[in-house]
Amino acid sequence: MKKVKYRHSTSRLLLLSVAFFISFSVLGIAQEEASQDAAAEGQEQTDESSGESSGDSAATSDLGDPANGKSLFNSLCAACHKPYSASIGPALHGVTEKRDMDWLYSWIKNSQELIASGDNEAVAIYEEYNQTAMPAFPQLSNTDIDDILAYVEQPKPEPQATQTGGESAGGESSGGGVSVNVILGILLFVLVMLLAVLFLVNKTLRNFATASGVVIPEKPKRKPIWKSFVENQFLVLVSAVFGLLVIGWFAYGFFMQIGIDQGYQPIQPIHYSHRIHAGDNEIDCKYCHSSARTSKHSGIPSLNVCMNCHKTISEVAPETATEDYSKEFYDGEIAKLYDAVGWNPAEQDYTGEEKPVKWVRIHNLPDFAYFNHSQHVTVGGIQCQKCHGPIQEMEVVYQDAPLTMGWCINCHRETNVRMEGNEYYEKIHEELSKKYGVEELTVAQMGGLECAKCHY
Amino acid sequence: MKNLFYKTIVLFLVGGVVMSCADSDEPNYQYMPDMYKPIGYETYGEYDIFVNGQEAKLPVEGTIPRGWMPYDYENTPEGMANAKANLNNPLPYTEDNLNEGKQLYTIYCAVCHGDNGDGKGILAEREKILGIPSYDDAGRAITEGSVYHVIYYGLNSMGSYAAQTSEEERWKITHYVMNLKNELEGGEEIPFEEEKEASIAEANPVEVQRAQQNAEESQGEGAALTLDEENNN
């Protein structure tokens, strides 16, 4: 992991010189968070509004019931077949015109038997698809197969239908955001207009006054306010004390934020959205970060974990797209994954040209601190969100906790150790409970604040 | 008065410029980062001296680390059929094993296969991944061996889970999957077995069984398939 070099930070001398302004950056971050929340809400809206827009509008076929066929197809066939494009198996649309119905029945019920019997058509298709065996489906009756074929033979749904659904949903949710801006703009415009009108009225009135010979009495010059301020020694003293306090406040605030990367949100090589994966699809954190259970490191998942699902998911659903990120954008990011792992979606095959994805690490501890994920996650049973923030709502991950030593120690003082069901703690719990006179032991009482526990 | 007004504007501009400098795309500056940067090679680090810049390097093919055994069945239809017929779960069917299997199942499998194993996980309900069969699918007729084999290698659309789970964990998941299959088929509850002392590494019957299979099959086939397991743990 290459980190940004801190030593040659001459460009930051400027920053240091006007350091106390940095404290304002907190405001900036807060605003970003707010906008992210807004984006997430917008996404929920689109999810609700777009639903069964691509309903079963297709004409009923003479083969059977397409609705029943759809559920059967989705649970049994869709792993290898798509109706309109080739996958592991061939595209099925139009198969009833090519093949005999009786042949289809026997093929679907047990294709291997048919091949073994030496049927010419069966052997030909088996050879064409690299001798990939299709599993047998003895549980399907002829009517079930009719239903499936009826679903498959439906004409391809017009893509426009789903697109318009998505767009209209997006328009609705975006309407709220735009209208606030418009109202603000109108208010500002009105204010400017009022000022201009006032100025013009004042000017014309003065013109009238000079024209009609009225002399406007001039106000006598008052003593400048700063002069009277300087002459009042008490005020000067008070404001000097106040100024010193303010300087001290900002100086202390500046020194305390050195080396803290809270809110660090770099741009990753692939726009991976935790919001979609962990939030919308409710994939468990440990599905991808599996080594958090067993290892010191909660590793970045390797690309084979990505391909477990994205072998079949090559593009996002239209309702996943948000205002900020379109469907084309997300599809492009999945294409980047395919590029990195060397997957050819057209031929459903690996090319063997791999290149690792250079993710940017966000949560960094200095090398002299030892942190072990497995003993916090598996033994301690701590929720991921406690340290990493609402990760399931993050479109782009940022560092939520400061990860300072004070933050660690604070949690060790407040958290109880999970003693029950853990043989290791049986004896030590008895002894320490006596020593501290408590039933529940915090990590600090177990020695979780000793230097060598984390710093060797 | 006007002078003060301009000064305020300038102050705001300076403040704005400074604020835009402190952006969240860059890590913060540090004061004397003596031992911040590791001298040793970090896990997942990028270093020029390695192939592809990757610190994580593949072990030599055919090597076997302690506490780990290669899986002897091949990733072919024949290997699948062989495992389906011959491979048995070395772990006893105890409540602990079943509960741990359930936890692991919930993490890795339930997202597609559903909490009940009926193929209706959240990804199937949202129509992200389709074609997930139920565990009581008669055409597949899963057995302990075939469940383990498919977790290890994957099958068609399903990928391998060998990188995310250890051997023992896969067998625990297998216990839970067979339990779910039994429930779906409406069978009687399987009684728990006695807890045996032996852990998986010491389970002699397994090793004897393995040795026999090794002798039967041609030598040196299983070992090459072990790499991605060690790569990610």
XYZ file of C-alpha atoms in Angstrom:
689
model
C 0.000 0.000 0.000
C 1.549 3.184 -1.163
C 0.736 6.074 1.063
C 0.890 9.734 0.390
C 4.248 11.062 1.417
C 4.059 13.500 4.254
C 7.669 14.508 4.564
C 8.041 16.792 1.570
C 4.954 18.806 2.339
C 6.326 22.218 1.354
C 3.097 22.968 -0.436
C 1.359 22.709 2.877
C 3.411 25.437 4.539
C 0.886 27.854 3.181
C -1.795 25.828 4.828
C 0.060 25.873 8.124
C 0.449 29.612 8.028
C -3.245 30.193 7.972
C -3.848 27.218 10.134
C -6.730 28.162 12.314
C -9.010 28.388 9.344
C -8.707 24.611 9.040
C -11.161 24.191 11.845
C -13.812 25.434 9.458
C -13.276 22.339 7.325
C -15.523 20.449 9.748
C -18.389 22.498 8.387
C -17.549 21.429 4.853
C -17.538 17.765 5.806
C -20.840 18.075 7.580
C -22.379 19.501 4.462
C -21.094 16.639 2.367
C -22.614 14.151 4.761
C -25.917 15.890 4.577
C -25.901 15.718 0.816
C -25.088 12.024 0.974
C -28.044 11.440 3.244
C -30.213 13.282 0.793
C -28.925 11.095 -2.028
C -29.689 7.956 -0.040
C -33.219 9.128 0.629
C -33.722 9.877 -3.007
C -32.620 6.351 -3.811
C -35.215 4.900 -1.445
C -37.878 6.898 -3.159
C -36.925 5.627 -6.567
C -36.864 2.095 -5.208
C -40.418 2.410 -4.016
C -41.834 4.179 -7.000
C -40.338 1.858 -9.576
C -41.596 -1.561 -8.886
C -43.524 -3.890 -11.065
C -43.493 -1.517 -14.007
C -42.407 -4.309 -16.301
C -45.491 -6.273 -15.383
C -46.940 -9.205 -17.251
C -48.404 -7.221 -20.075
C -47.447 -9.778 -22.682
C -50.127 -11.577 -24.563
C -51.082 -14.967 -23.241
C -49.686 -17.718 -25.347
C -51.371 -20.908 -26.376
C -48.610 -22.903 -24.688
C -49.496 -22.335 -21.045
C -49.458 -19.863 -18.186
C -46.490 -17.485 -18.523
C -46.792 -16.218 -14.931
C -46.277 -19.682 -13.465
C -43.632 -20.247 -16.110
C -41.770 -17.134 -14.968
C -41.459 -18.319 -11.372
C -40.415 -21.799 -12.492
C -37.942 -20.352 -14.966
C -36.454 -17.992 -12.392
C -35.916 -20.720 -9.817
C -34.865 -23.607 -12.051
C -33.600 -22.446 -15.413
C -32.263 -18.911 -15.049
C -28.952 -20.068 -13.573
C -27.823 -21.175 -17.024
C -30.367 -19.779 -19.480
C -31.580 -16.360 -20.430
C -34.635 -15.993 -22.633
C -33.122 -13.599 -25.160
C -29.358 -14.000 -24.954
C -26.890 -16.835 -24.653
C -25.477 -17.618 -21.228
C -24.038 -20.916 -20.015
C -26.795 -22.505 -22.077
C -28.334 -21.196 -25.303
C -30.961 -18.476 -25.533
C -34.368 -20.078 -25.264
C -36.565 -17.642 -27.169
C -37.794 -19.342 -30.327
C -36.917 -22.856 -29.231
C -40.415 -24.224 -29.818
C -40.155 -23.338 -33.486
C -36.816 -25.082 -33.834
C -37.571 -28.270 -31.915
C -40.317 -30.788 -31.568
C -42.364 -30.533 -28.375
C -41.889 -34.205 -27.441
C -38.169 -33.826 -27.920
C -38.200 -30.793 -25.616
C -40.116 -32.679 -22.910
C -37.674 -35.577 -22.874
C -34.657 -33.247 -23.119
C -35.719 -31.101 -20.156
C -36.692 -34.063 -18.014
C -33.429 -35.885 -18.543
C -31.033 -34.563 -21.162
C -28.236 -36.997 -20.352
C -30.479 -39.970 -21.070
C -31.399 -38.476 -24.406
C -27.750 -37.951 -25.299
C -26.888 -41.461 -24.211
C -29.664 -42.826 -26.408
C -27.817 -41.376 -29.398
C -30.379 -38.785 -30.480
C -28.728 -36.727 -33.218
C -30.125 -33.330 -32.207
C -29.264 -33.915 -28.570
C -25.683 -34.924 -29.260
C -25.222 -31.951 -31.584
C -26.348 -29.392 -29.022
C -24.295 -31.095 -26.301
C -21.175 -30.812 -28.440
C -21.930 -27.220 -29.392
C -21.968 -26.092 -25.736
C -18.651 -27.673 -24.753
C -20.274 -30.794 -23.351
C -21.730 -28.904 -20.412
C -24.267 -31.257 -18.925
C -27.714 -29.848 -18.223
C -29.142 -31.204 -14.962
C -32.224 -33.385 -15.074
C -35.598 -32.001 -14.001
C -37.755 -35.049 -13.238
C -40.016 -32.951 -10.986
C -41.414 -30.970 -13.932
C -44.654 -32.135 -15.499
C -45.497 -31.518 -19.154
C -47.767 -28.620 -18.181
C -44.956 -27.089 -16.131
C -42.691 -27.262 -19.146
C -45.475 -25.734 -21.238
C -45.694 -22.865 -18.773
C -41.949 -22.288 -18.881
C -41.916 -22.359 -22.662
C -44.855 -19.959 -22.716
C -42.844 -17.546 -20.590
C -39.777 -17.975 -22.739
C -41.679 -17.477 -25.979
C -43.104 -14.146 -24.924
C -41.886 -11.396 -27.213
C -38.963 -9.477 -25.805
C -40.262 -6.615 -23.657
C -39.634 -3.173 -25.068
C -36.728 -1.626 -23.200
C -38.419 1.784 -23.361
C -41.041 0.736 -20.827
C -38.538 0.238 -18.029
C -36.497 3.277 -19.014
C -39.392 5.692 -18.880
C -40.329 4.225 -15.512
C -36.879 4.902 -14.177
C -36.700 8.398 -15.614
C -40.037 9.494 -14.279
C -39.113 8.177 -10.847
C -35.810 10.063 -11.003
C -37.586 13.226 -12.088
C -39.903 13.107 -9.100
C -37.159 12.747 -6.564
C -34.987 15.368 -8.225
C -37.912 17.819 -8.290
C -37.610 18.379 -4.531
C -33.924 19.313 -4.660
C -34.255 21.670 -7.610
C -37.273 23.504 -6.271
C -35.467 24.506 -3.057
C -32.647 25.993 -5.136
C -35.123 27.782 -7.363
C -36.919 29.303 -4.396
C -33.632 30.488 -2.919
C -32.646 31.983 -6.254
C -35.945 33.804 -6.593
C -35.637 35.171 -3.062
C -32.132 36.429 -3.770
C -33.281 38.036 -7.000
C -36.167 39.782 -5.251
C -33.800 41.073 -2.568
C -31.415 42.506 -5.142
C -34.293 44.110 -6.992
C -35.576 45.716 -3.788
C -32.146 47.150 -3.023
C -31.845 48.542 -6.522
C -35.297 50.092 -6.330
C -34.507 51.692 -2.963
C -31.265 53.109 -4.311
C -32.981 54.533 -7.398
C -35.819 56.048 -5.365
C -33.317 57.678 -3.037
C -31.397 59.072 -5.966
C -34.432 60.516 -7.715
C -35.691 62.056 -4.479
C -32.339 63.750 -3.994
C -32.431 64.950 -7.575
C -35.867 66.361 -6.972
C -34.662 68.045 -3.791
C -31.723 69.743 -5.514
C -33.933 70.709 -8.429
C -36.526 72.329 -6.192
C -33.846 74.015 -4.082
C -34.426 72.168 -0.843
C -31.233 71.876 1.159
C -30.794 68.567 2.838
C -29.255 69.112 6.234
C -25.954 67.284 6.480
C -25.340 65.185 9.529
C -22.480 66.360 11.673
C -19.488 64.000 11.450
C -19.417 61.694 14.419
C -16.281 60.530 16.080
C -15.082 57.357 14.279
C -16.041 54.260 16.205
C -12.530 52.868 16.380
C -11.245 56.061 17.984
C -13.768 55.887 20.782
C -12.947 52.194 21.144
C -9.248 52.861 21.572
C -9.913 55.576 24.112
C -11.976 53.185 26.262
C -9.253 51.198 28.007
C -11.606 48.766 29.693
C -13.070 47.674 26.359
C -9.599 47.252 24.917
C -8.574 45.050 27.825
C -11.706 42.895 27.579
C -11.400 42.453 23.841
C -7.690 41.663 24.173
C -8.482 38.901 26.662
C -11.249 37.682 24.416
C -8.927 37.733 21.405
C -6.308 35.720 23.273
C -8.920 33.162 24.267
C -10.106 32.852 20.673
C -6.556 32.447 19.425
C -5.902 29.834 22.096
C -9.082 27.989 21.145
C -8.242 27.844 17.496
C -4.584 27.051 18.089
C -5.497 24.155 20.379
C -8.113 22.949 17.891
C -5.532 23.054 15.155
C -2.912 21.115 17.079
C -5.424 18.476 18.138
C -6.468 17.639 14.578
C -2.957 17.025 13.240
C -2.656 13.452 12.030
C -6.371 12.700 12.306
C -7.908 11.501 9.065
C -11.542 11.569 10.077
C -13.612 12.148 6.989
C -10.853 11.017 4.638
C -12.614 9.998 1.441
C -10.268 9.309 -1.447
C -11.347 8.417 -4.961
C -11.081 4.667 -5.519
C -10.043 3.122 -8.842
C -13.449 1.448 -9.117
C -16.522 3.218 -7.803
C -17.577 0.507 -5.363
C -20.804 1.372 -3.571
C -21.274 -0.073 -0.101
C -24.743 1.448 -0.186
C -25.875 -0.887 -2.939
C -24.106 -4.022 -1.728
C -24.377 -3.871 2.053
C -27.377 -1.539 2.242
C -29.851 -2.367 -0.512
C -28.873 -5.979 -1.085
C -28.202 -6.673 2.595
C -25.058 -8.674 1.942
C -23.390 -9.483 5.241
C -20.180 -7.534 5.920
C -18.277 -10.765 6.453
C -19.332 -12.112 3.074
C -16.670 -10.018 1.394
C -14.492 -9.106 4.382
C -14.360 -12.729 5.465
C -10.968 -12.556 7.087
C -12.322 -10.202 9.754
C -13.604 -13.356 11.449
C -10.278 -15.118 11.633
C -7.434 -12.733 10.955
C -5.754 -9.624 12.246
C -6.605 -8.024 8.938
C -10.086 -7.566 7.681
C -8.904 -7.931 4.145
C -10.039 -6.308 0.977
C -11.915 -9.076 -0.827
C -10.038 -10.502 -3.750
C -11.670 -10.318 -7.140
C -12.910 -13.915 -7.045
C -15.393 -12.762 -4.398
C -16.604 -10.084 -6.809
C -16.993 -12.657 -9.546
C -19.057 -14.996 -7.355
C -21.978 -12.695 -8.011
C -20.919 -10.542 -10.947
C -20.486 -13.533 -13.187
C -24.246 -13.284 -13.574
C -24.767 -9.591 -12.763
C -23.158 -7.717 -15.605
C -25.275 -4.592 -15.363
C -27.192 -2.826 -12.643
C -30.952 -2.591 -12.547
C -32.354 0.717 -13.846
C -33.891 1.485 -10.445
C -30.442 1.331 -8.810
C -29.285 4.422 -10.663
C -29.474 7.694 -8.771
C -29.331 11.338 -9.768
C -25.603 11.479 -9.172
C -24.725 8.144 -10.729
C -26.467 6.898 -13.831
C -26.971 3.293 -14.872
C -24.366 3.730 -17.596
C -21.879 4.889 -14.973
C -22.456 1.831 -12.800
C -22.314 -0.522 -15.788
C -18.991 1.044 -16.709
C -17.674 0.341 -13.213
C -18.687 -3.332 -13.506
C -16.896 -3.395 -16.849
C -13.771 -2.154 -15.026
C -14.080 -5.161 -12.729
C -14.325 -7.504 -15.711
C -11.289 -5.831 -17.183
C -9.278 -6.303 -14.001
C -10.193 -9.922 -13.523
C -9.958 -10.796 -17.191
C -13.543 -11.891 -17.736
C -15.051 -11.847 -21.174
C -18.798 -11.381 -20.703
C -19.585 -12.124 -24.333
C -18.006 -15.550 -24.256
C -18.519 -16.108 -20.528
C -14.889 -17.025 -20.134
C -11.710 -15.845 -18.436
C -9.047 -14.481 -20.743
C -6.228 -14.948 -18.234
C -5.159 -11.304 -18.409
C -5.362 -10.177 -14.812
C -4.367 -6.933 -13.206
C -4.921 -6.192 -9.563
C -7.163 -3.314 -8.545
C -5.187 -0.731 -6.590
C -7.671 0.161 -3.882
C -6.779 3.129 -1.727
C -6.621 2.249 1.931
C -8.598 4.668 4.073
C -8.225 3.387 7.628
C -4.573 3.544 8.513
C -2.970 2.986 11.871
C 0.654 3.870 12.461
C 2.955 0.873 12.310
C 3.614 0.927 16.057
C 0.014 0.089 16.961
C -1.257 -3.481 16.830
C -4.918 -3.954 16.038
C -6.531 -7.335 15.520
C -9.905 -7.574 13.810
C -10.729 -11.156 14.743
C -10.521 -10.614 18.491
C -12.826 -7.629 18.250
C -15.259 -9.091 15.712
C -15.427 -12.782 16.623
C -14.536 -12.769 20.315
C -15.787 -9.321 21.264
C -18.832 -9.444 19.017
C -18.561 -5.739 18.165
C -20.713 -4.487 15.326
C -18.821 -3.277 12.272
C -20.762 -0.010 12.334
C -19.475 0.886 15.791
C -16.015 1.640 14.444
C -16.611 2.117 10.728
C -19.789 4.182 10.889
C -22.948 3.654 8.852
C -21.031 1.855 6.134
C -24.210 0.462 4.564
C -25.269 4.014 3.720
C -21.979 5.139 2.199
C -21.882 5.507 -1.538
C -18.175 6.242 -1.200
C -16.463 5.126 1.980
C -15.029 7.695 4.345
C -13.331 7.281 7.684
C -15.994 7.724 10.317
C -14.078 7.304 13.578
C -10.935 9.306 14.373
C -8.965 6.099 15.211
C -6.949 8.001 17.791
C -5.593 6.419 20.931
C -8.089 8.325 23.058
C -10.904 6.888 21.009
C -9.624 3.336 21.483
C -9.118 3.737 25.218
C -12.469 5.357 25.760
C -14.179 2.323 24.256
C -12.036 -0.066 26.317
C -13.160 1.741 29.464
C -16.840 1.528 28.601
C -17.174 -1.891 27.012
C -17.747 -5.094 28.943
C -15.959 -8.266 27.954
C -18.195 -11.059 26.715
C -17.465 -13.677 29.354
C -20.433 -15.998 28.955
C -19.928 -19.050 26.823
C -16.191 -18.551 26.699
C -14.213 -21.155 28.622
C -11.102 -19.036 28.543
C -12.595 -16.499 30.942
C -14.020 -18.922 33.533
C -11.240 -18.655 36.100
C -10.098 -15.146 35.396
C -13.640 -13.844 35.708
C -13.918 -15.297 39.215
C -10.643 -13.739 40.355
C -11.121 -10.328 38.818
C -14.725 -10.043 39.933
C -13.476 -10.490 43.496
C -10.722 -7.930 42.985
C -12.928 -5.224 41.535
C -16.138 -6.277 43.279
C -18.140 -6.273 40.044
C -19.879 -8.910 37.992
C -19.243 -7.365 34.591
C -15.667 -6.587 33.669
C -14.644 -3.892 31.276
C -11.764 -4.299 28.915
C -9.773 -1.816 30.995
C -10.131 -4.026 34.079
C -8.869 -6.979 32.059
C -5.696 -5.047 31.361
C -6.835 -3.568 28.095
C -5.098 -0.272 28.790
C -1.600 -1.632 29.246
C 0.951 -0.198 26.819
C 2.247 -3.557 25.677
C -1.199 -4.818 24.737
C -1.209 -2.630 21.666
C 2.288 -1.230 21.322
C 4.352 -4.338 22.244
C -16.934 52.124 6.359
C -16.307 51.104 2.776
C -12.783 50.100 3.619
C -14.076 47.731 6.291
C -16.548 46.257 3.802
C -13.803 45.384 1.317
C -11.674 43.956 4.069
C -14.479 41.616 5.056
C -14.853 40.417 1.487
C -11.134 39.733 1.222
C -11.219 37.884 4.523
C -14.072 35.685 3.304
C -12.234 34.958 0.057
C -9.076 33.959 1.931
C -11.138 31.785 4.231
C -12.821 30.129 1.271
C -9.521 29.429 -0.435
C -8.076 27.913 2.741
C -11.144 25.784 3.283
C -11.001 24.439 -0.237
C -7.378 23.425 0.349
C -8.252 21.190 3.295
C -10.238 18.665 1.289
C -11.169 15.142 2.221
C -9.432 13.518 -0.752
C -6.047 13.697 0.928
C -4.957 12.306 4.255
C -4.135 14.849 6.910
C -0.580 16.061 7.558
C 1.385 14.494 10.374
C 3.919 15.844 12.797
C 7.195 13.917 12.734
C 5.888 10.563 11.550
C 8.755 8.565 13.011
C 7.226 5.106 13.199
C 4.103 5.712 11.195
C 5.222 4.074 8.008
C 6.007 0.375 8.200
C 9.505 -0.769 7.354
C 8.402 -4.361 6.963
C 6.145 -5.474 4.157
C 2.511 -4.804 4.921
C -0.278 -7.214 4.101
C -1.834 -6.210 0.778
C 0.975 -3.696 0.294
C 2.318 -2.624 -3.049
C 6.078 -2.948 -3.509
C 8.122 -2.729 -6.646
C 10.238 -5.779 -6.015
C 7.322 -8.203 -6.261
C 5.721 -9.524 -9.405
C 2.821 -7.270 -10.330
C 3.711 -5.108 -7.320
C 1.666 -7.349 -5.068
C 2.981 -8.213 -1.642
C 0.632 -11.223 -1.537
C 2.419 -13.890 -3.518
C 1.137 -17.310 -4.445
C 2.635 -20.328 -2.688
C 4.400 -22.911 -4.809
C 2.042 -25.389 -6.406
C 1.811 -28.673 -4.617
C 3.059 -27.446 -1.242
C 1.028 -28.247 1.850
C 1.020 -26.023 4.951
C 0.572 -27.528 8.409
C -2.976 -28.086 9.537
C -4.328 -28.175 6.045
C -4.972 -30.948 3.579
C -5.605 -30.728 -0.144
C -9.022 -31.647 -1.439
C -8.744 -34.747 -3.513
C -11.725 -34.520 -5.812
C -11.335 -32.880 -9.192
C -13.373 -29.972 -10.458
C -15.025 -32.019 -13.203
C -18.442 -33.658 -13.619
C -16.787 -36.980 -12.748
C -15.207 -35.504 -9.627
C -18.595 -34.093 -8.679
C -20.294 -37.460 -9.108
C -17.495 -39.138 -7.210
C -17.752 -36.699 -4.308
C -21.521 -36.948 -4.313
C -21.334 -40.702 -3.904
C -18.309 -41.184 -1.662
C -17.549 -38.067 0.366
C -18.873 -37.959 3.917
C -18.870 -35.288 6.589
C -16.022 -35.948 9.054
C -17.530 -33.652 11.700
C -20.051 -35.120 14.136
C -23.580 -33.752 13.835
C -23.690 -31.845 17.122
C -25.639 -28.811 18.207
C -22.529 -26.641 18.352
C -21.490 -27.562 14.864
C -24.991 -26.971 13.574
C -25.226 -23.544 15.218
C -21.885 -22.460 13.864
C -22.920 -23.795 10.497
C -26.055 -21.710 10.722
C -24.081 -18.547 11.442
C -21.790 -19.174 8.514
C -24.715 -20.113 6.296
C -26.390 -16.805 7.150
C -23.275 -14.901 6.135
C -22.301 -16.672 2.948
C -25.248 -18.636 1.596
C -28.524 -17.101 2.769
C -28.091 -14.017 0.610
C -29.011 -16.127 -2.440
C -30.302 -19.463 -1.127
C -32.563 -17.916 1.501
C -32.709 -18.504 5.228
C -34.731 -21.679 4.681
C -32.700 -22.970 1.771
C -35.620 -22.616 -0.608
C -33.689 -20.496 -3.098
C -35.474 -17.287 -2.124
C -32.720 -15.139 -0.651
C -32.820 -11.380 -0.928
C -30.842 -11.350 -4.174
C -33.326 -13.774 -5.720
C -36.312 -11.787 -4.446
C -34.877 -8.596 -5.906
C -34.213 -10.522 -9.135
C -30.502 -9.749 -9.120
C -29.453 -13.390 -9.409
C -31.907 -15.885 -10.784
C -32.015 -19.634 -11.092
C -31.280 -20.560 -7.489
C -32.700 -24.012 -6.822
C -34.251 -25.127 -3.584
C -32.304 -27.668 -1.563
C -35.068 -30.259 -1.950
C -34.751 -30.083 -5.744
C -35.263 -33.677 -6.825
C -33.164 -33.411 -9.974
C -30.121 -32.348 -7.982
C -30.639 -34.616 -4.957
C -27.788 -33.072 -2.981
C -25.728 -35.150 -0.596
C -23.144 -34.162 2.000
C -20.375 -34.794 -0.477
C -21.922 -32.791 -3.291
C -22.662 -29.844 -0.974
C -19.045 -29.737 0.149
C -17.810 -30.172 -3.397
C -19.927 -27.287 -4.676
C -18.882 -24.996 -1.821
C -15.272 -25.813 -2.631
C -15.343 -25.411 -6.408
C -18.625 -23.717 -7.202
C -20.886 -24.966 -9.937
C -21.788 -23.083 -13.124
C -23.085 -19.709 -11.893
C -22.094 -20.225 -8.288
C -18.520 -19.342 -7.464
C -16.087 -21.074 -5.160
C -16.243 -20.291 -1.462
C -12.961 -21.975 -0.651
C -11.277 -18.607 -0.189
C -13.773 -17.355 2.359
C -14.186 -20.470 4.495
C -11.879 -23.062 6.004
C -12.319 -26.796 5.589
C -13.935 -27.169 8.994
C -16.291 -24.273 8.355
C -17.379 -25.772 5.032
C -18.281 -29.024 6.743
C -20.268 -27.119 9.366
C -22.164 -25.342 6.617
C -22.758 -28.728 5.002
C -24.353 -29.982 8.210
C -26.674 -27.027 8.265
C -27.536 -27.339 4.575
C -28.439 -31.001 4.987
C -30.539 -30.018 7.991
C -32.365 -27.420 5.877
C -32.905 -29.963 3.118
C -34.382 -32.328 5.659
C -36.724 -29.613 6.919
C -37.822 -28.688 3.406
C -38.607 -32.294 2.637
C -40.540 -32.535 5.894
C -38.380 -35.312 7.256
C -37.987 -36.083 10.934
C -35.435 -34.152 12.931
C -31.992 -35.648 12.726
C -30.782 -36.673 16.203
C -27.552 -35.064 17.379
C -24.491 -37.257 17.587
C -22.138 -37.619 20.508
C -19.346 -35.064 20.615
C -16.112 -36.775 19.713
C -12.814 -35.661 21.117
C -11.022 -35.594 17.802
C -10.920 -32.391 15.819
C -10.844 -32.419 12.066
C -7.096 -32.383 11.807
C -6.801 -35.508 13.917
C -9.826 -37.329 12.586
C -8.241 -40.578 11.575
C -11.069 -42.049 9.504
C -10.882 -39.106 7.154
C -7.205 -39.457 6.558
C -7.480 -43.191 6.023
C -10.267 -42.555 3.566
C -8.161 -39.928 1.835
C -5.161 -42.155 1.567
C -7.270 -44.823 -0.068
C -8.686 -42.380 -2.557
C -5.247 -41.070 -3.317
C -4.083 -44.546 -4.099
C -7.034 -45.172 -6.330
C -6.766 -42.014 -8.320
C -3.736 -40.977 -10.253
C -1.139 -39.133 -8.211
C -0.691 -35.411 -7.925
C -3.995 -34.227 -9.296
C -5.597 -32.696 -6.257
C -2.759 -30.547 -5.036
C -2.748 -28.014 -7.832
C -6.214 -26.808 -6.967
C -5.349 -25.472 -3.576
C -3.875 -22.113 -4.297
C -6.670 -19.651 -3.976
C -7.632 -21.024 -0.605
C -4.422 -19.899 1.031
C -4.272 -16.739 -0.937
C -6.969 -14.910 0.908
C -6.898 -15.946 4.507
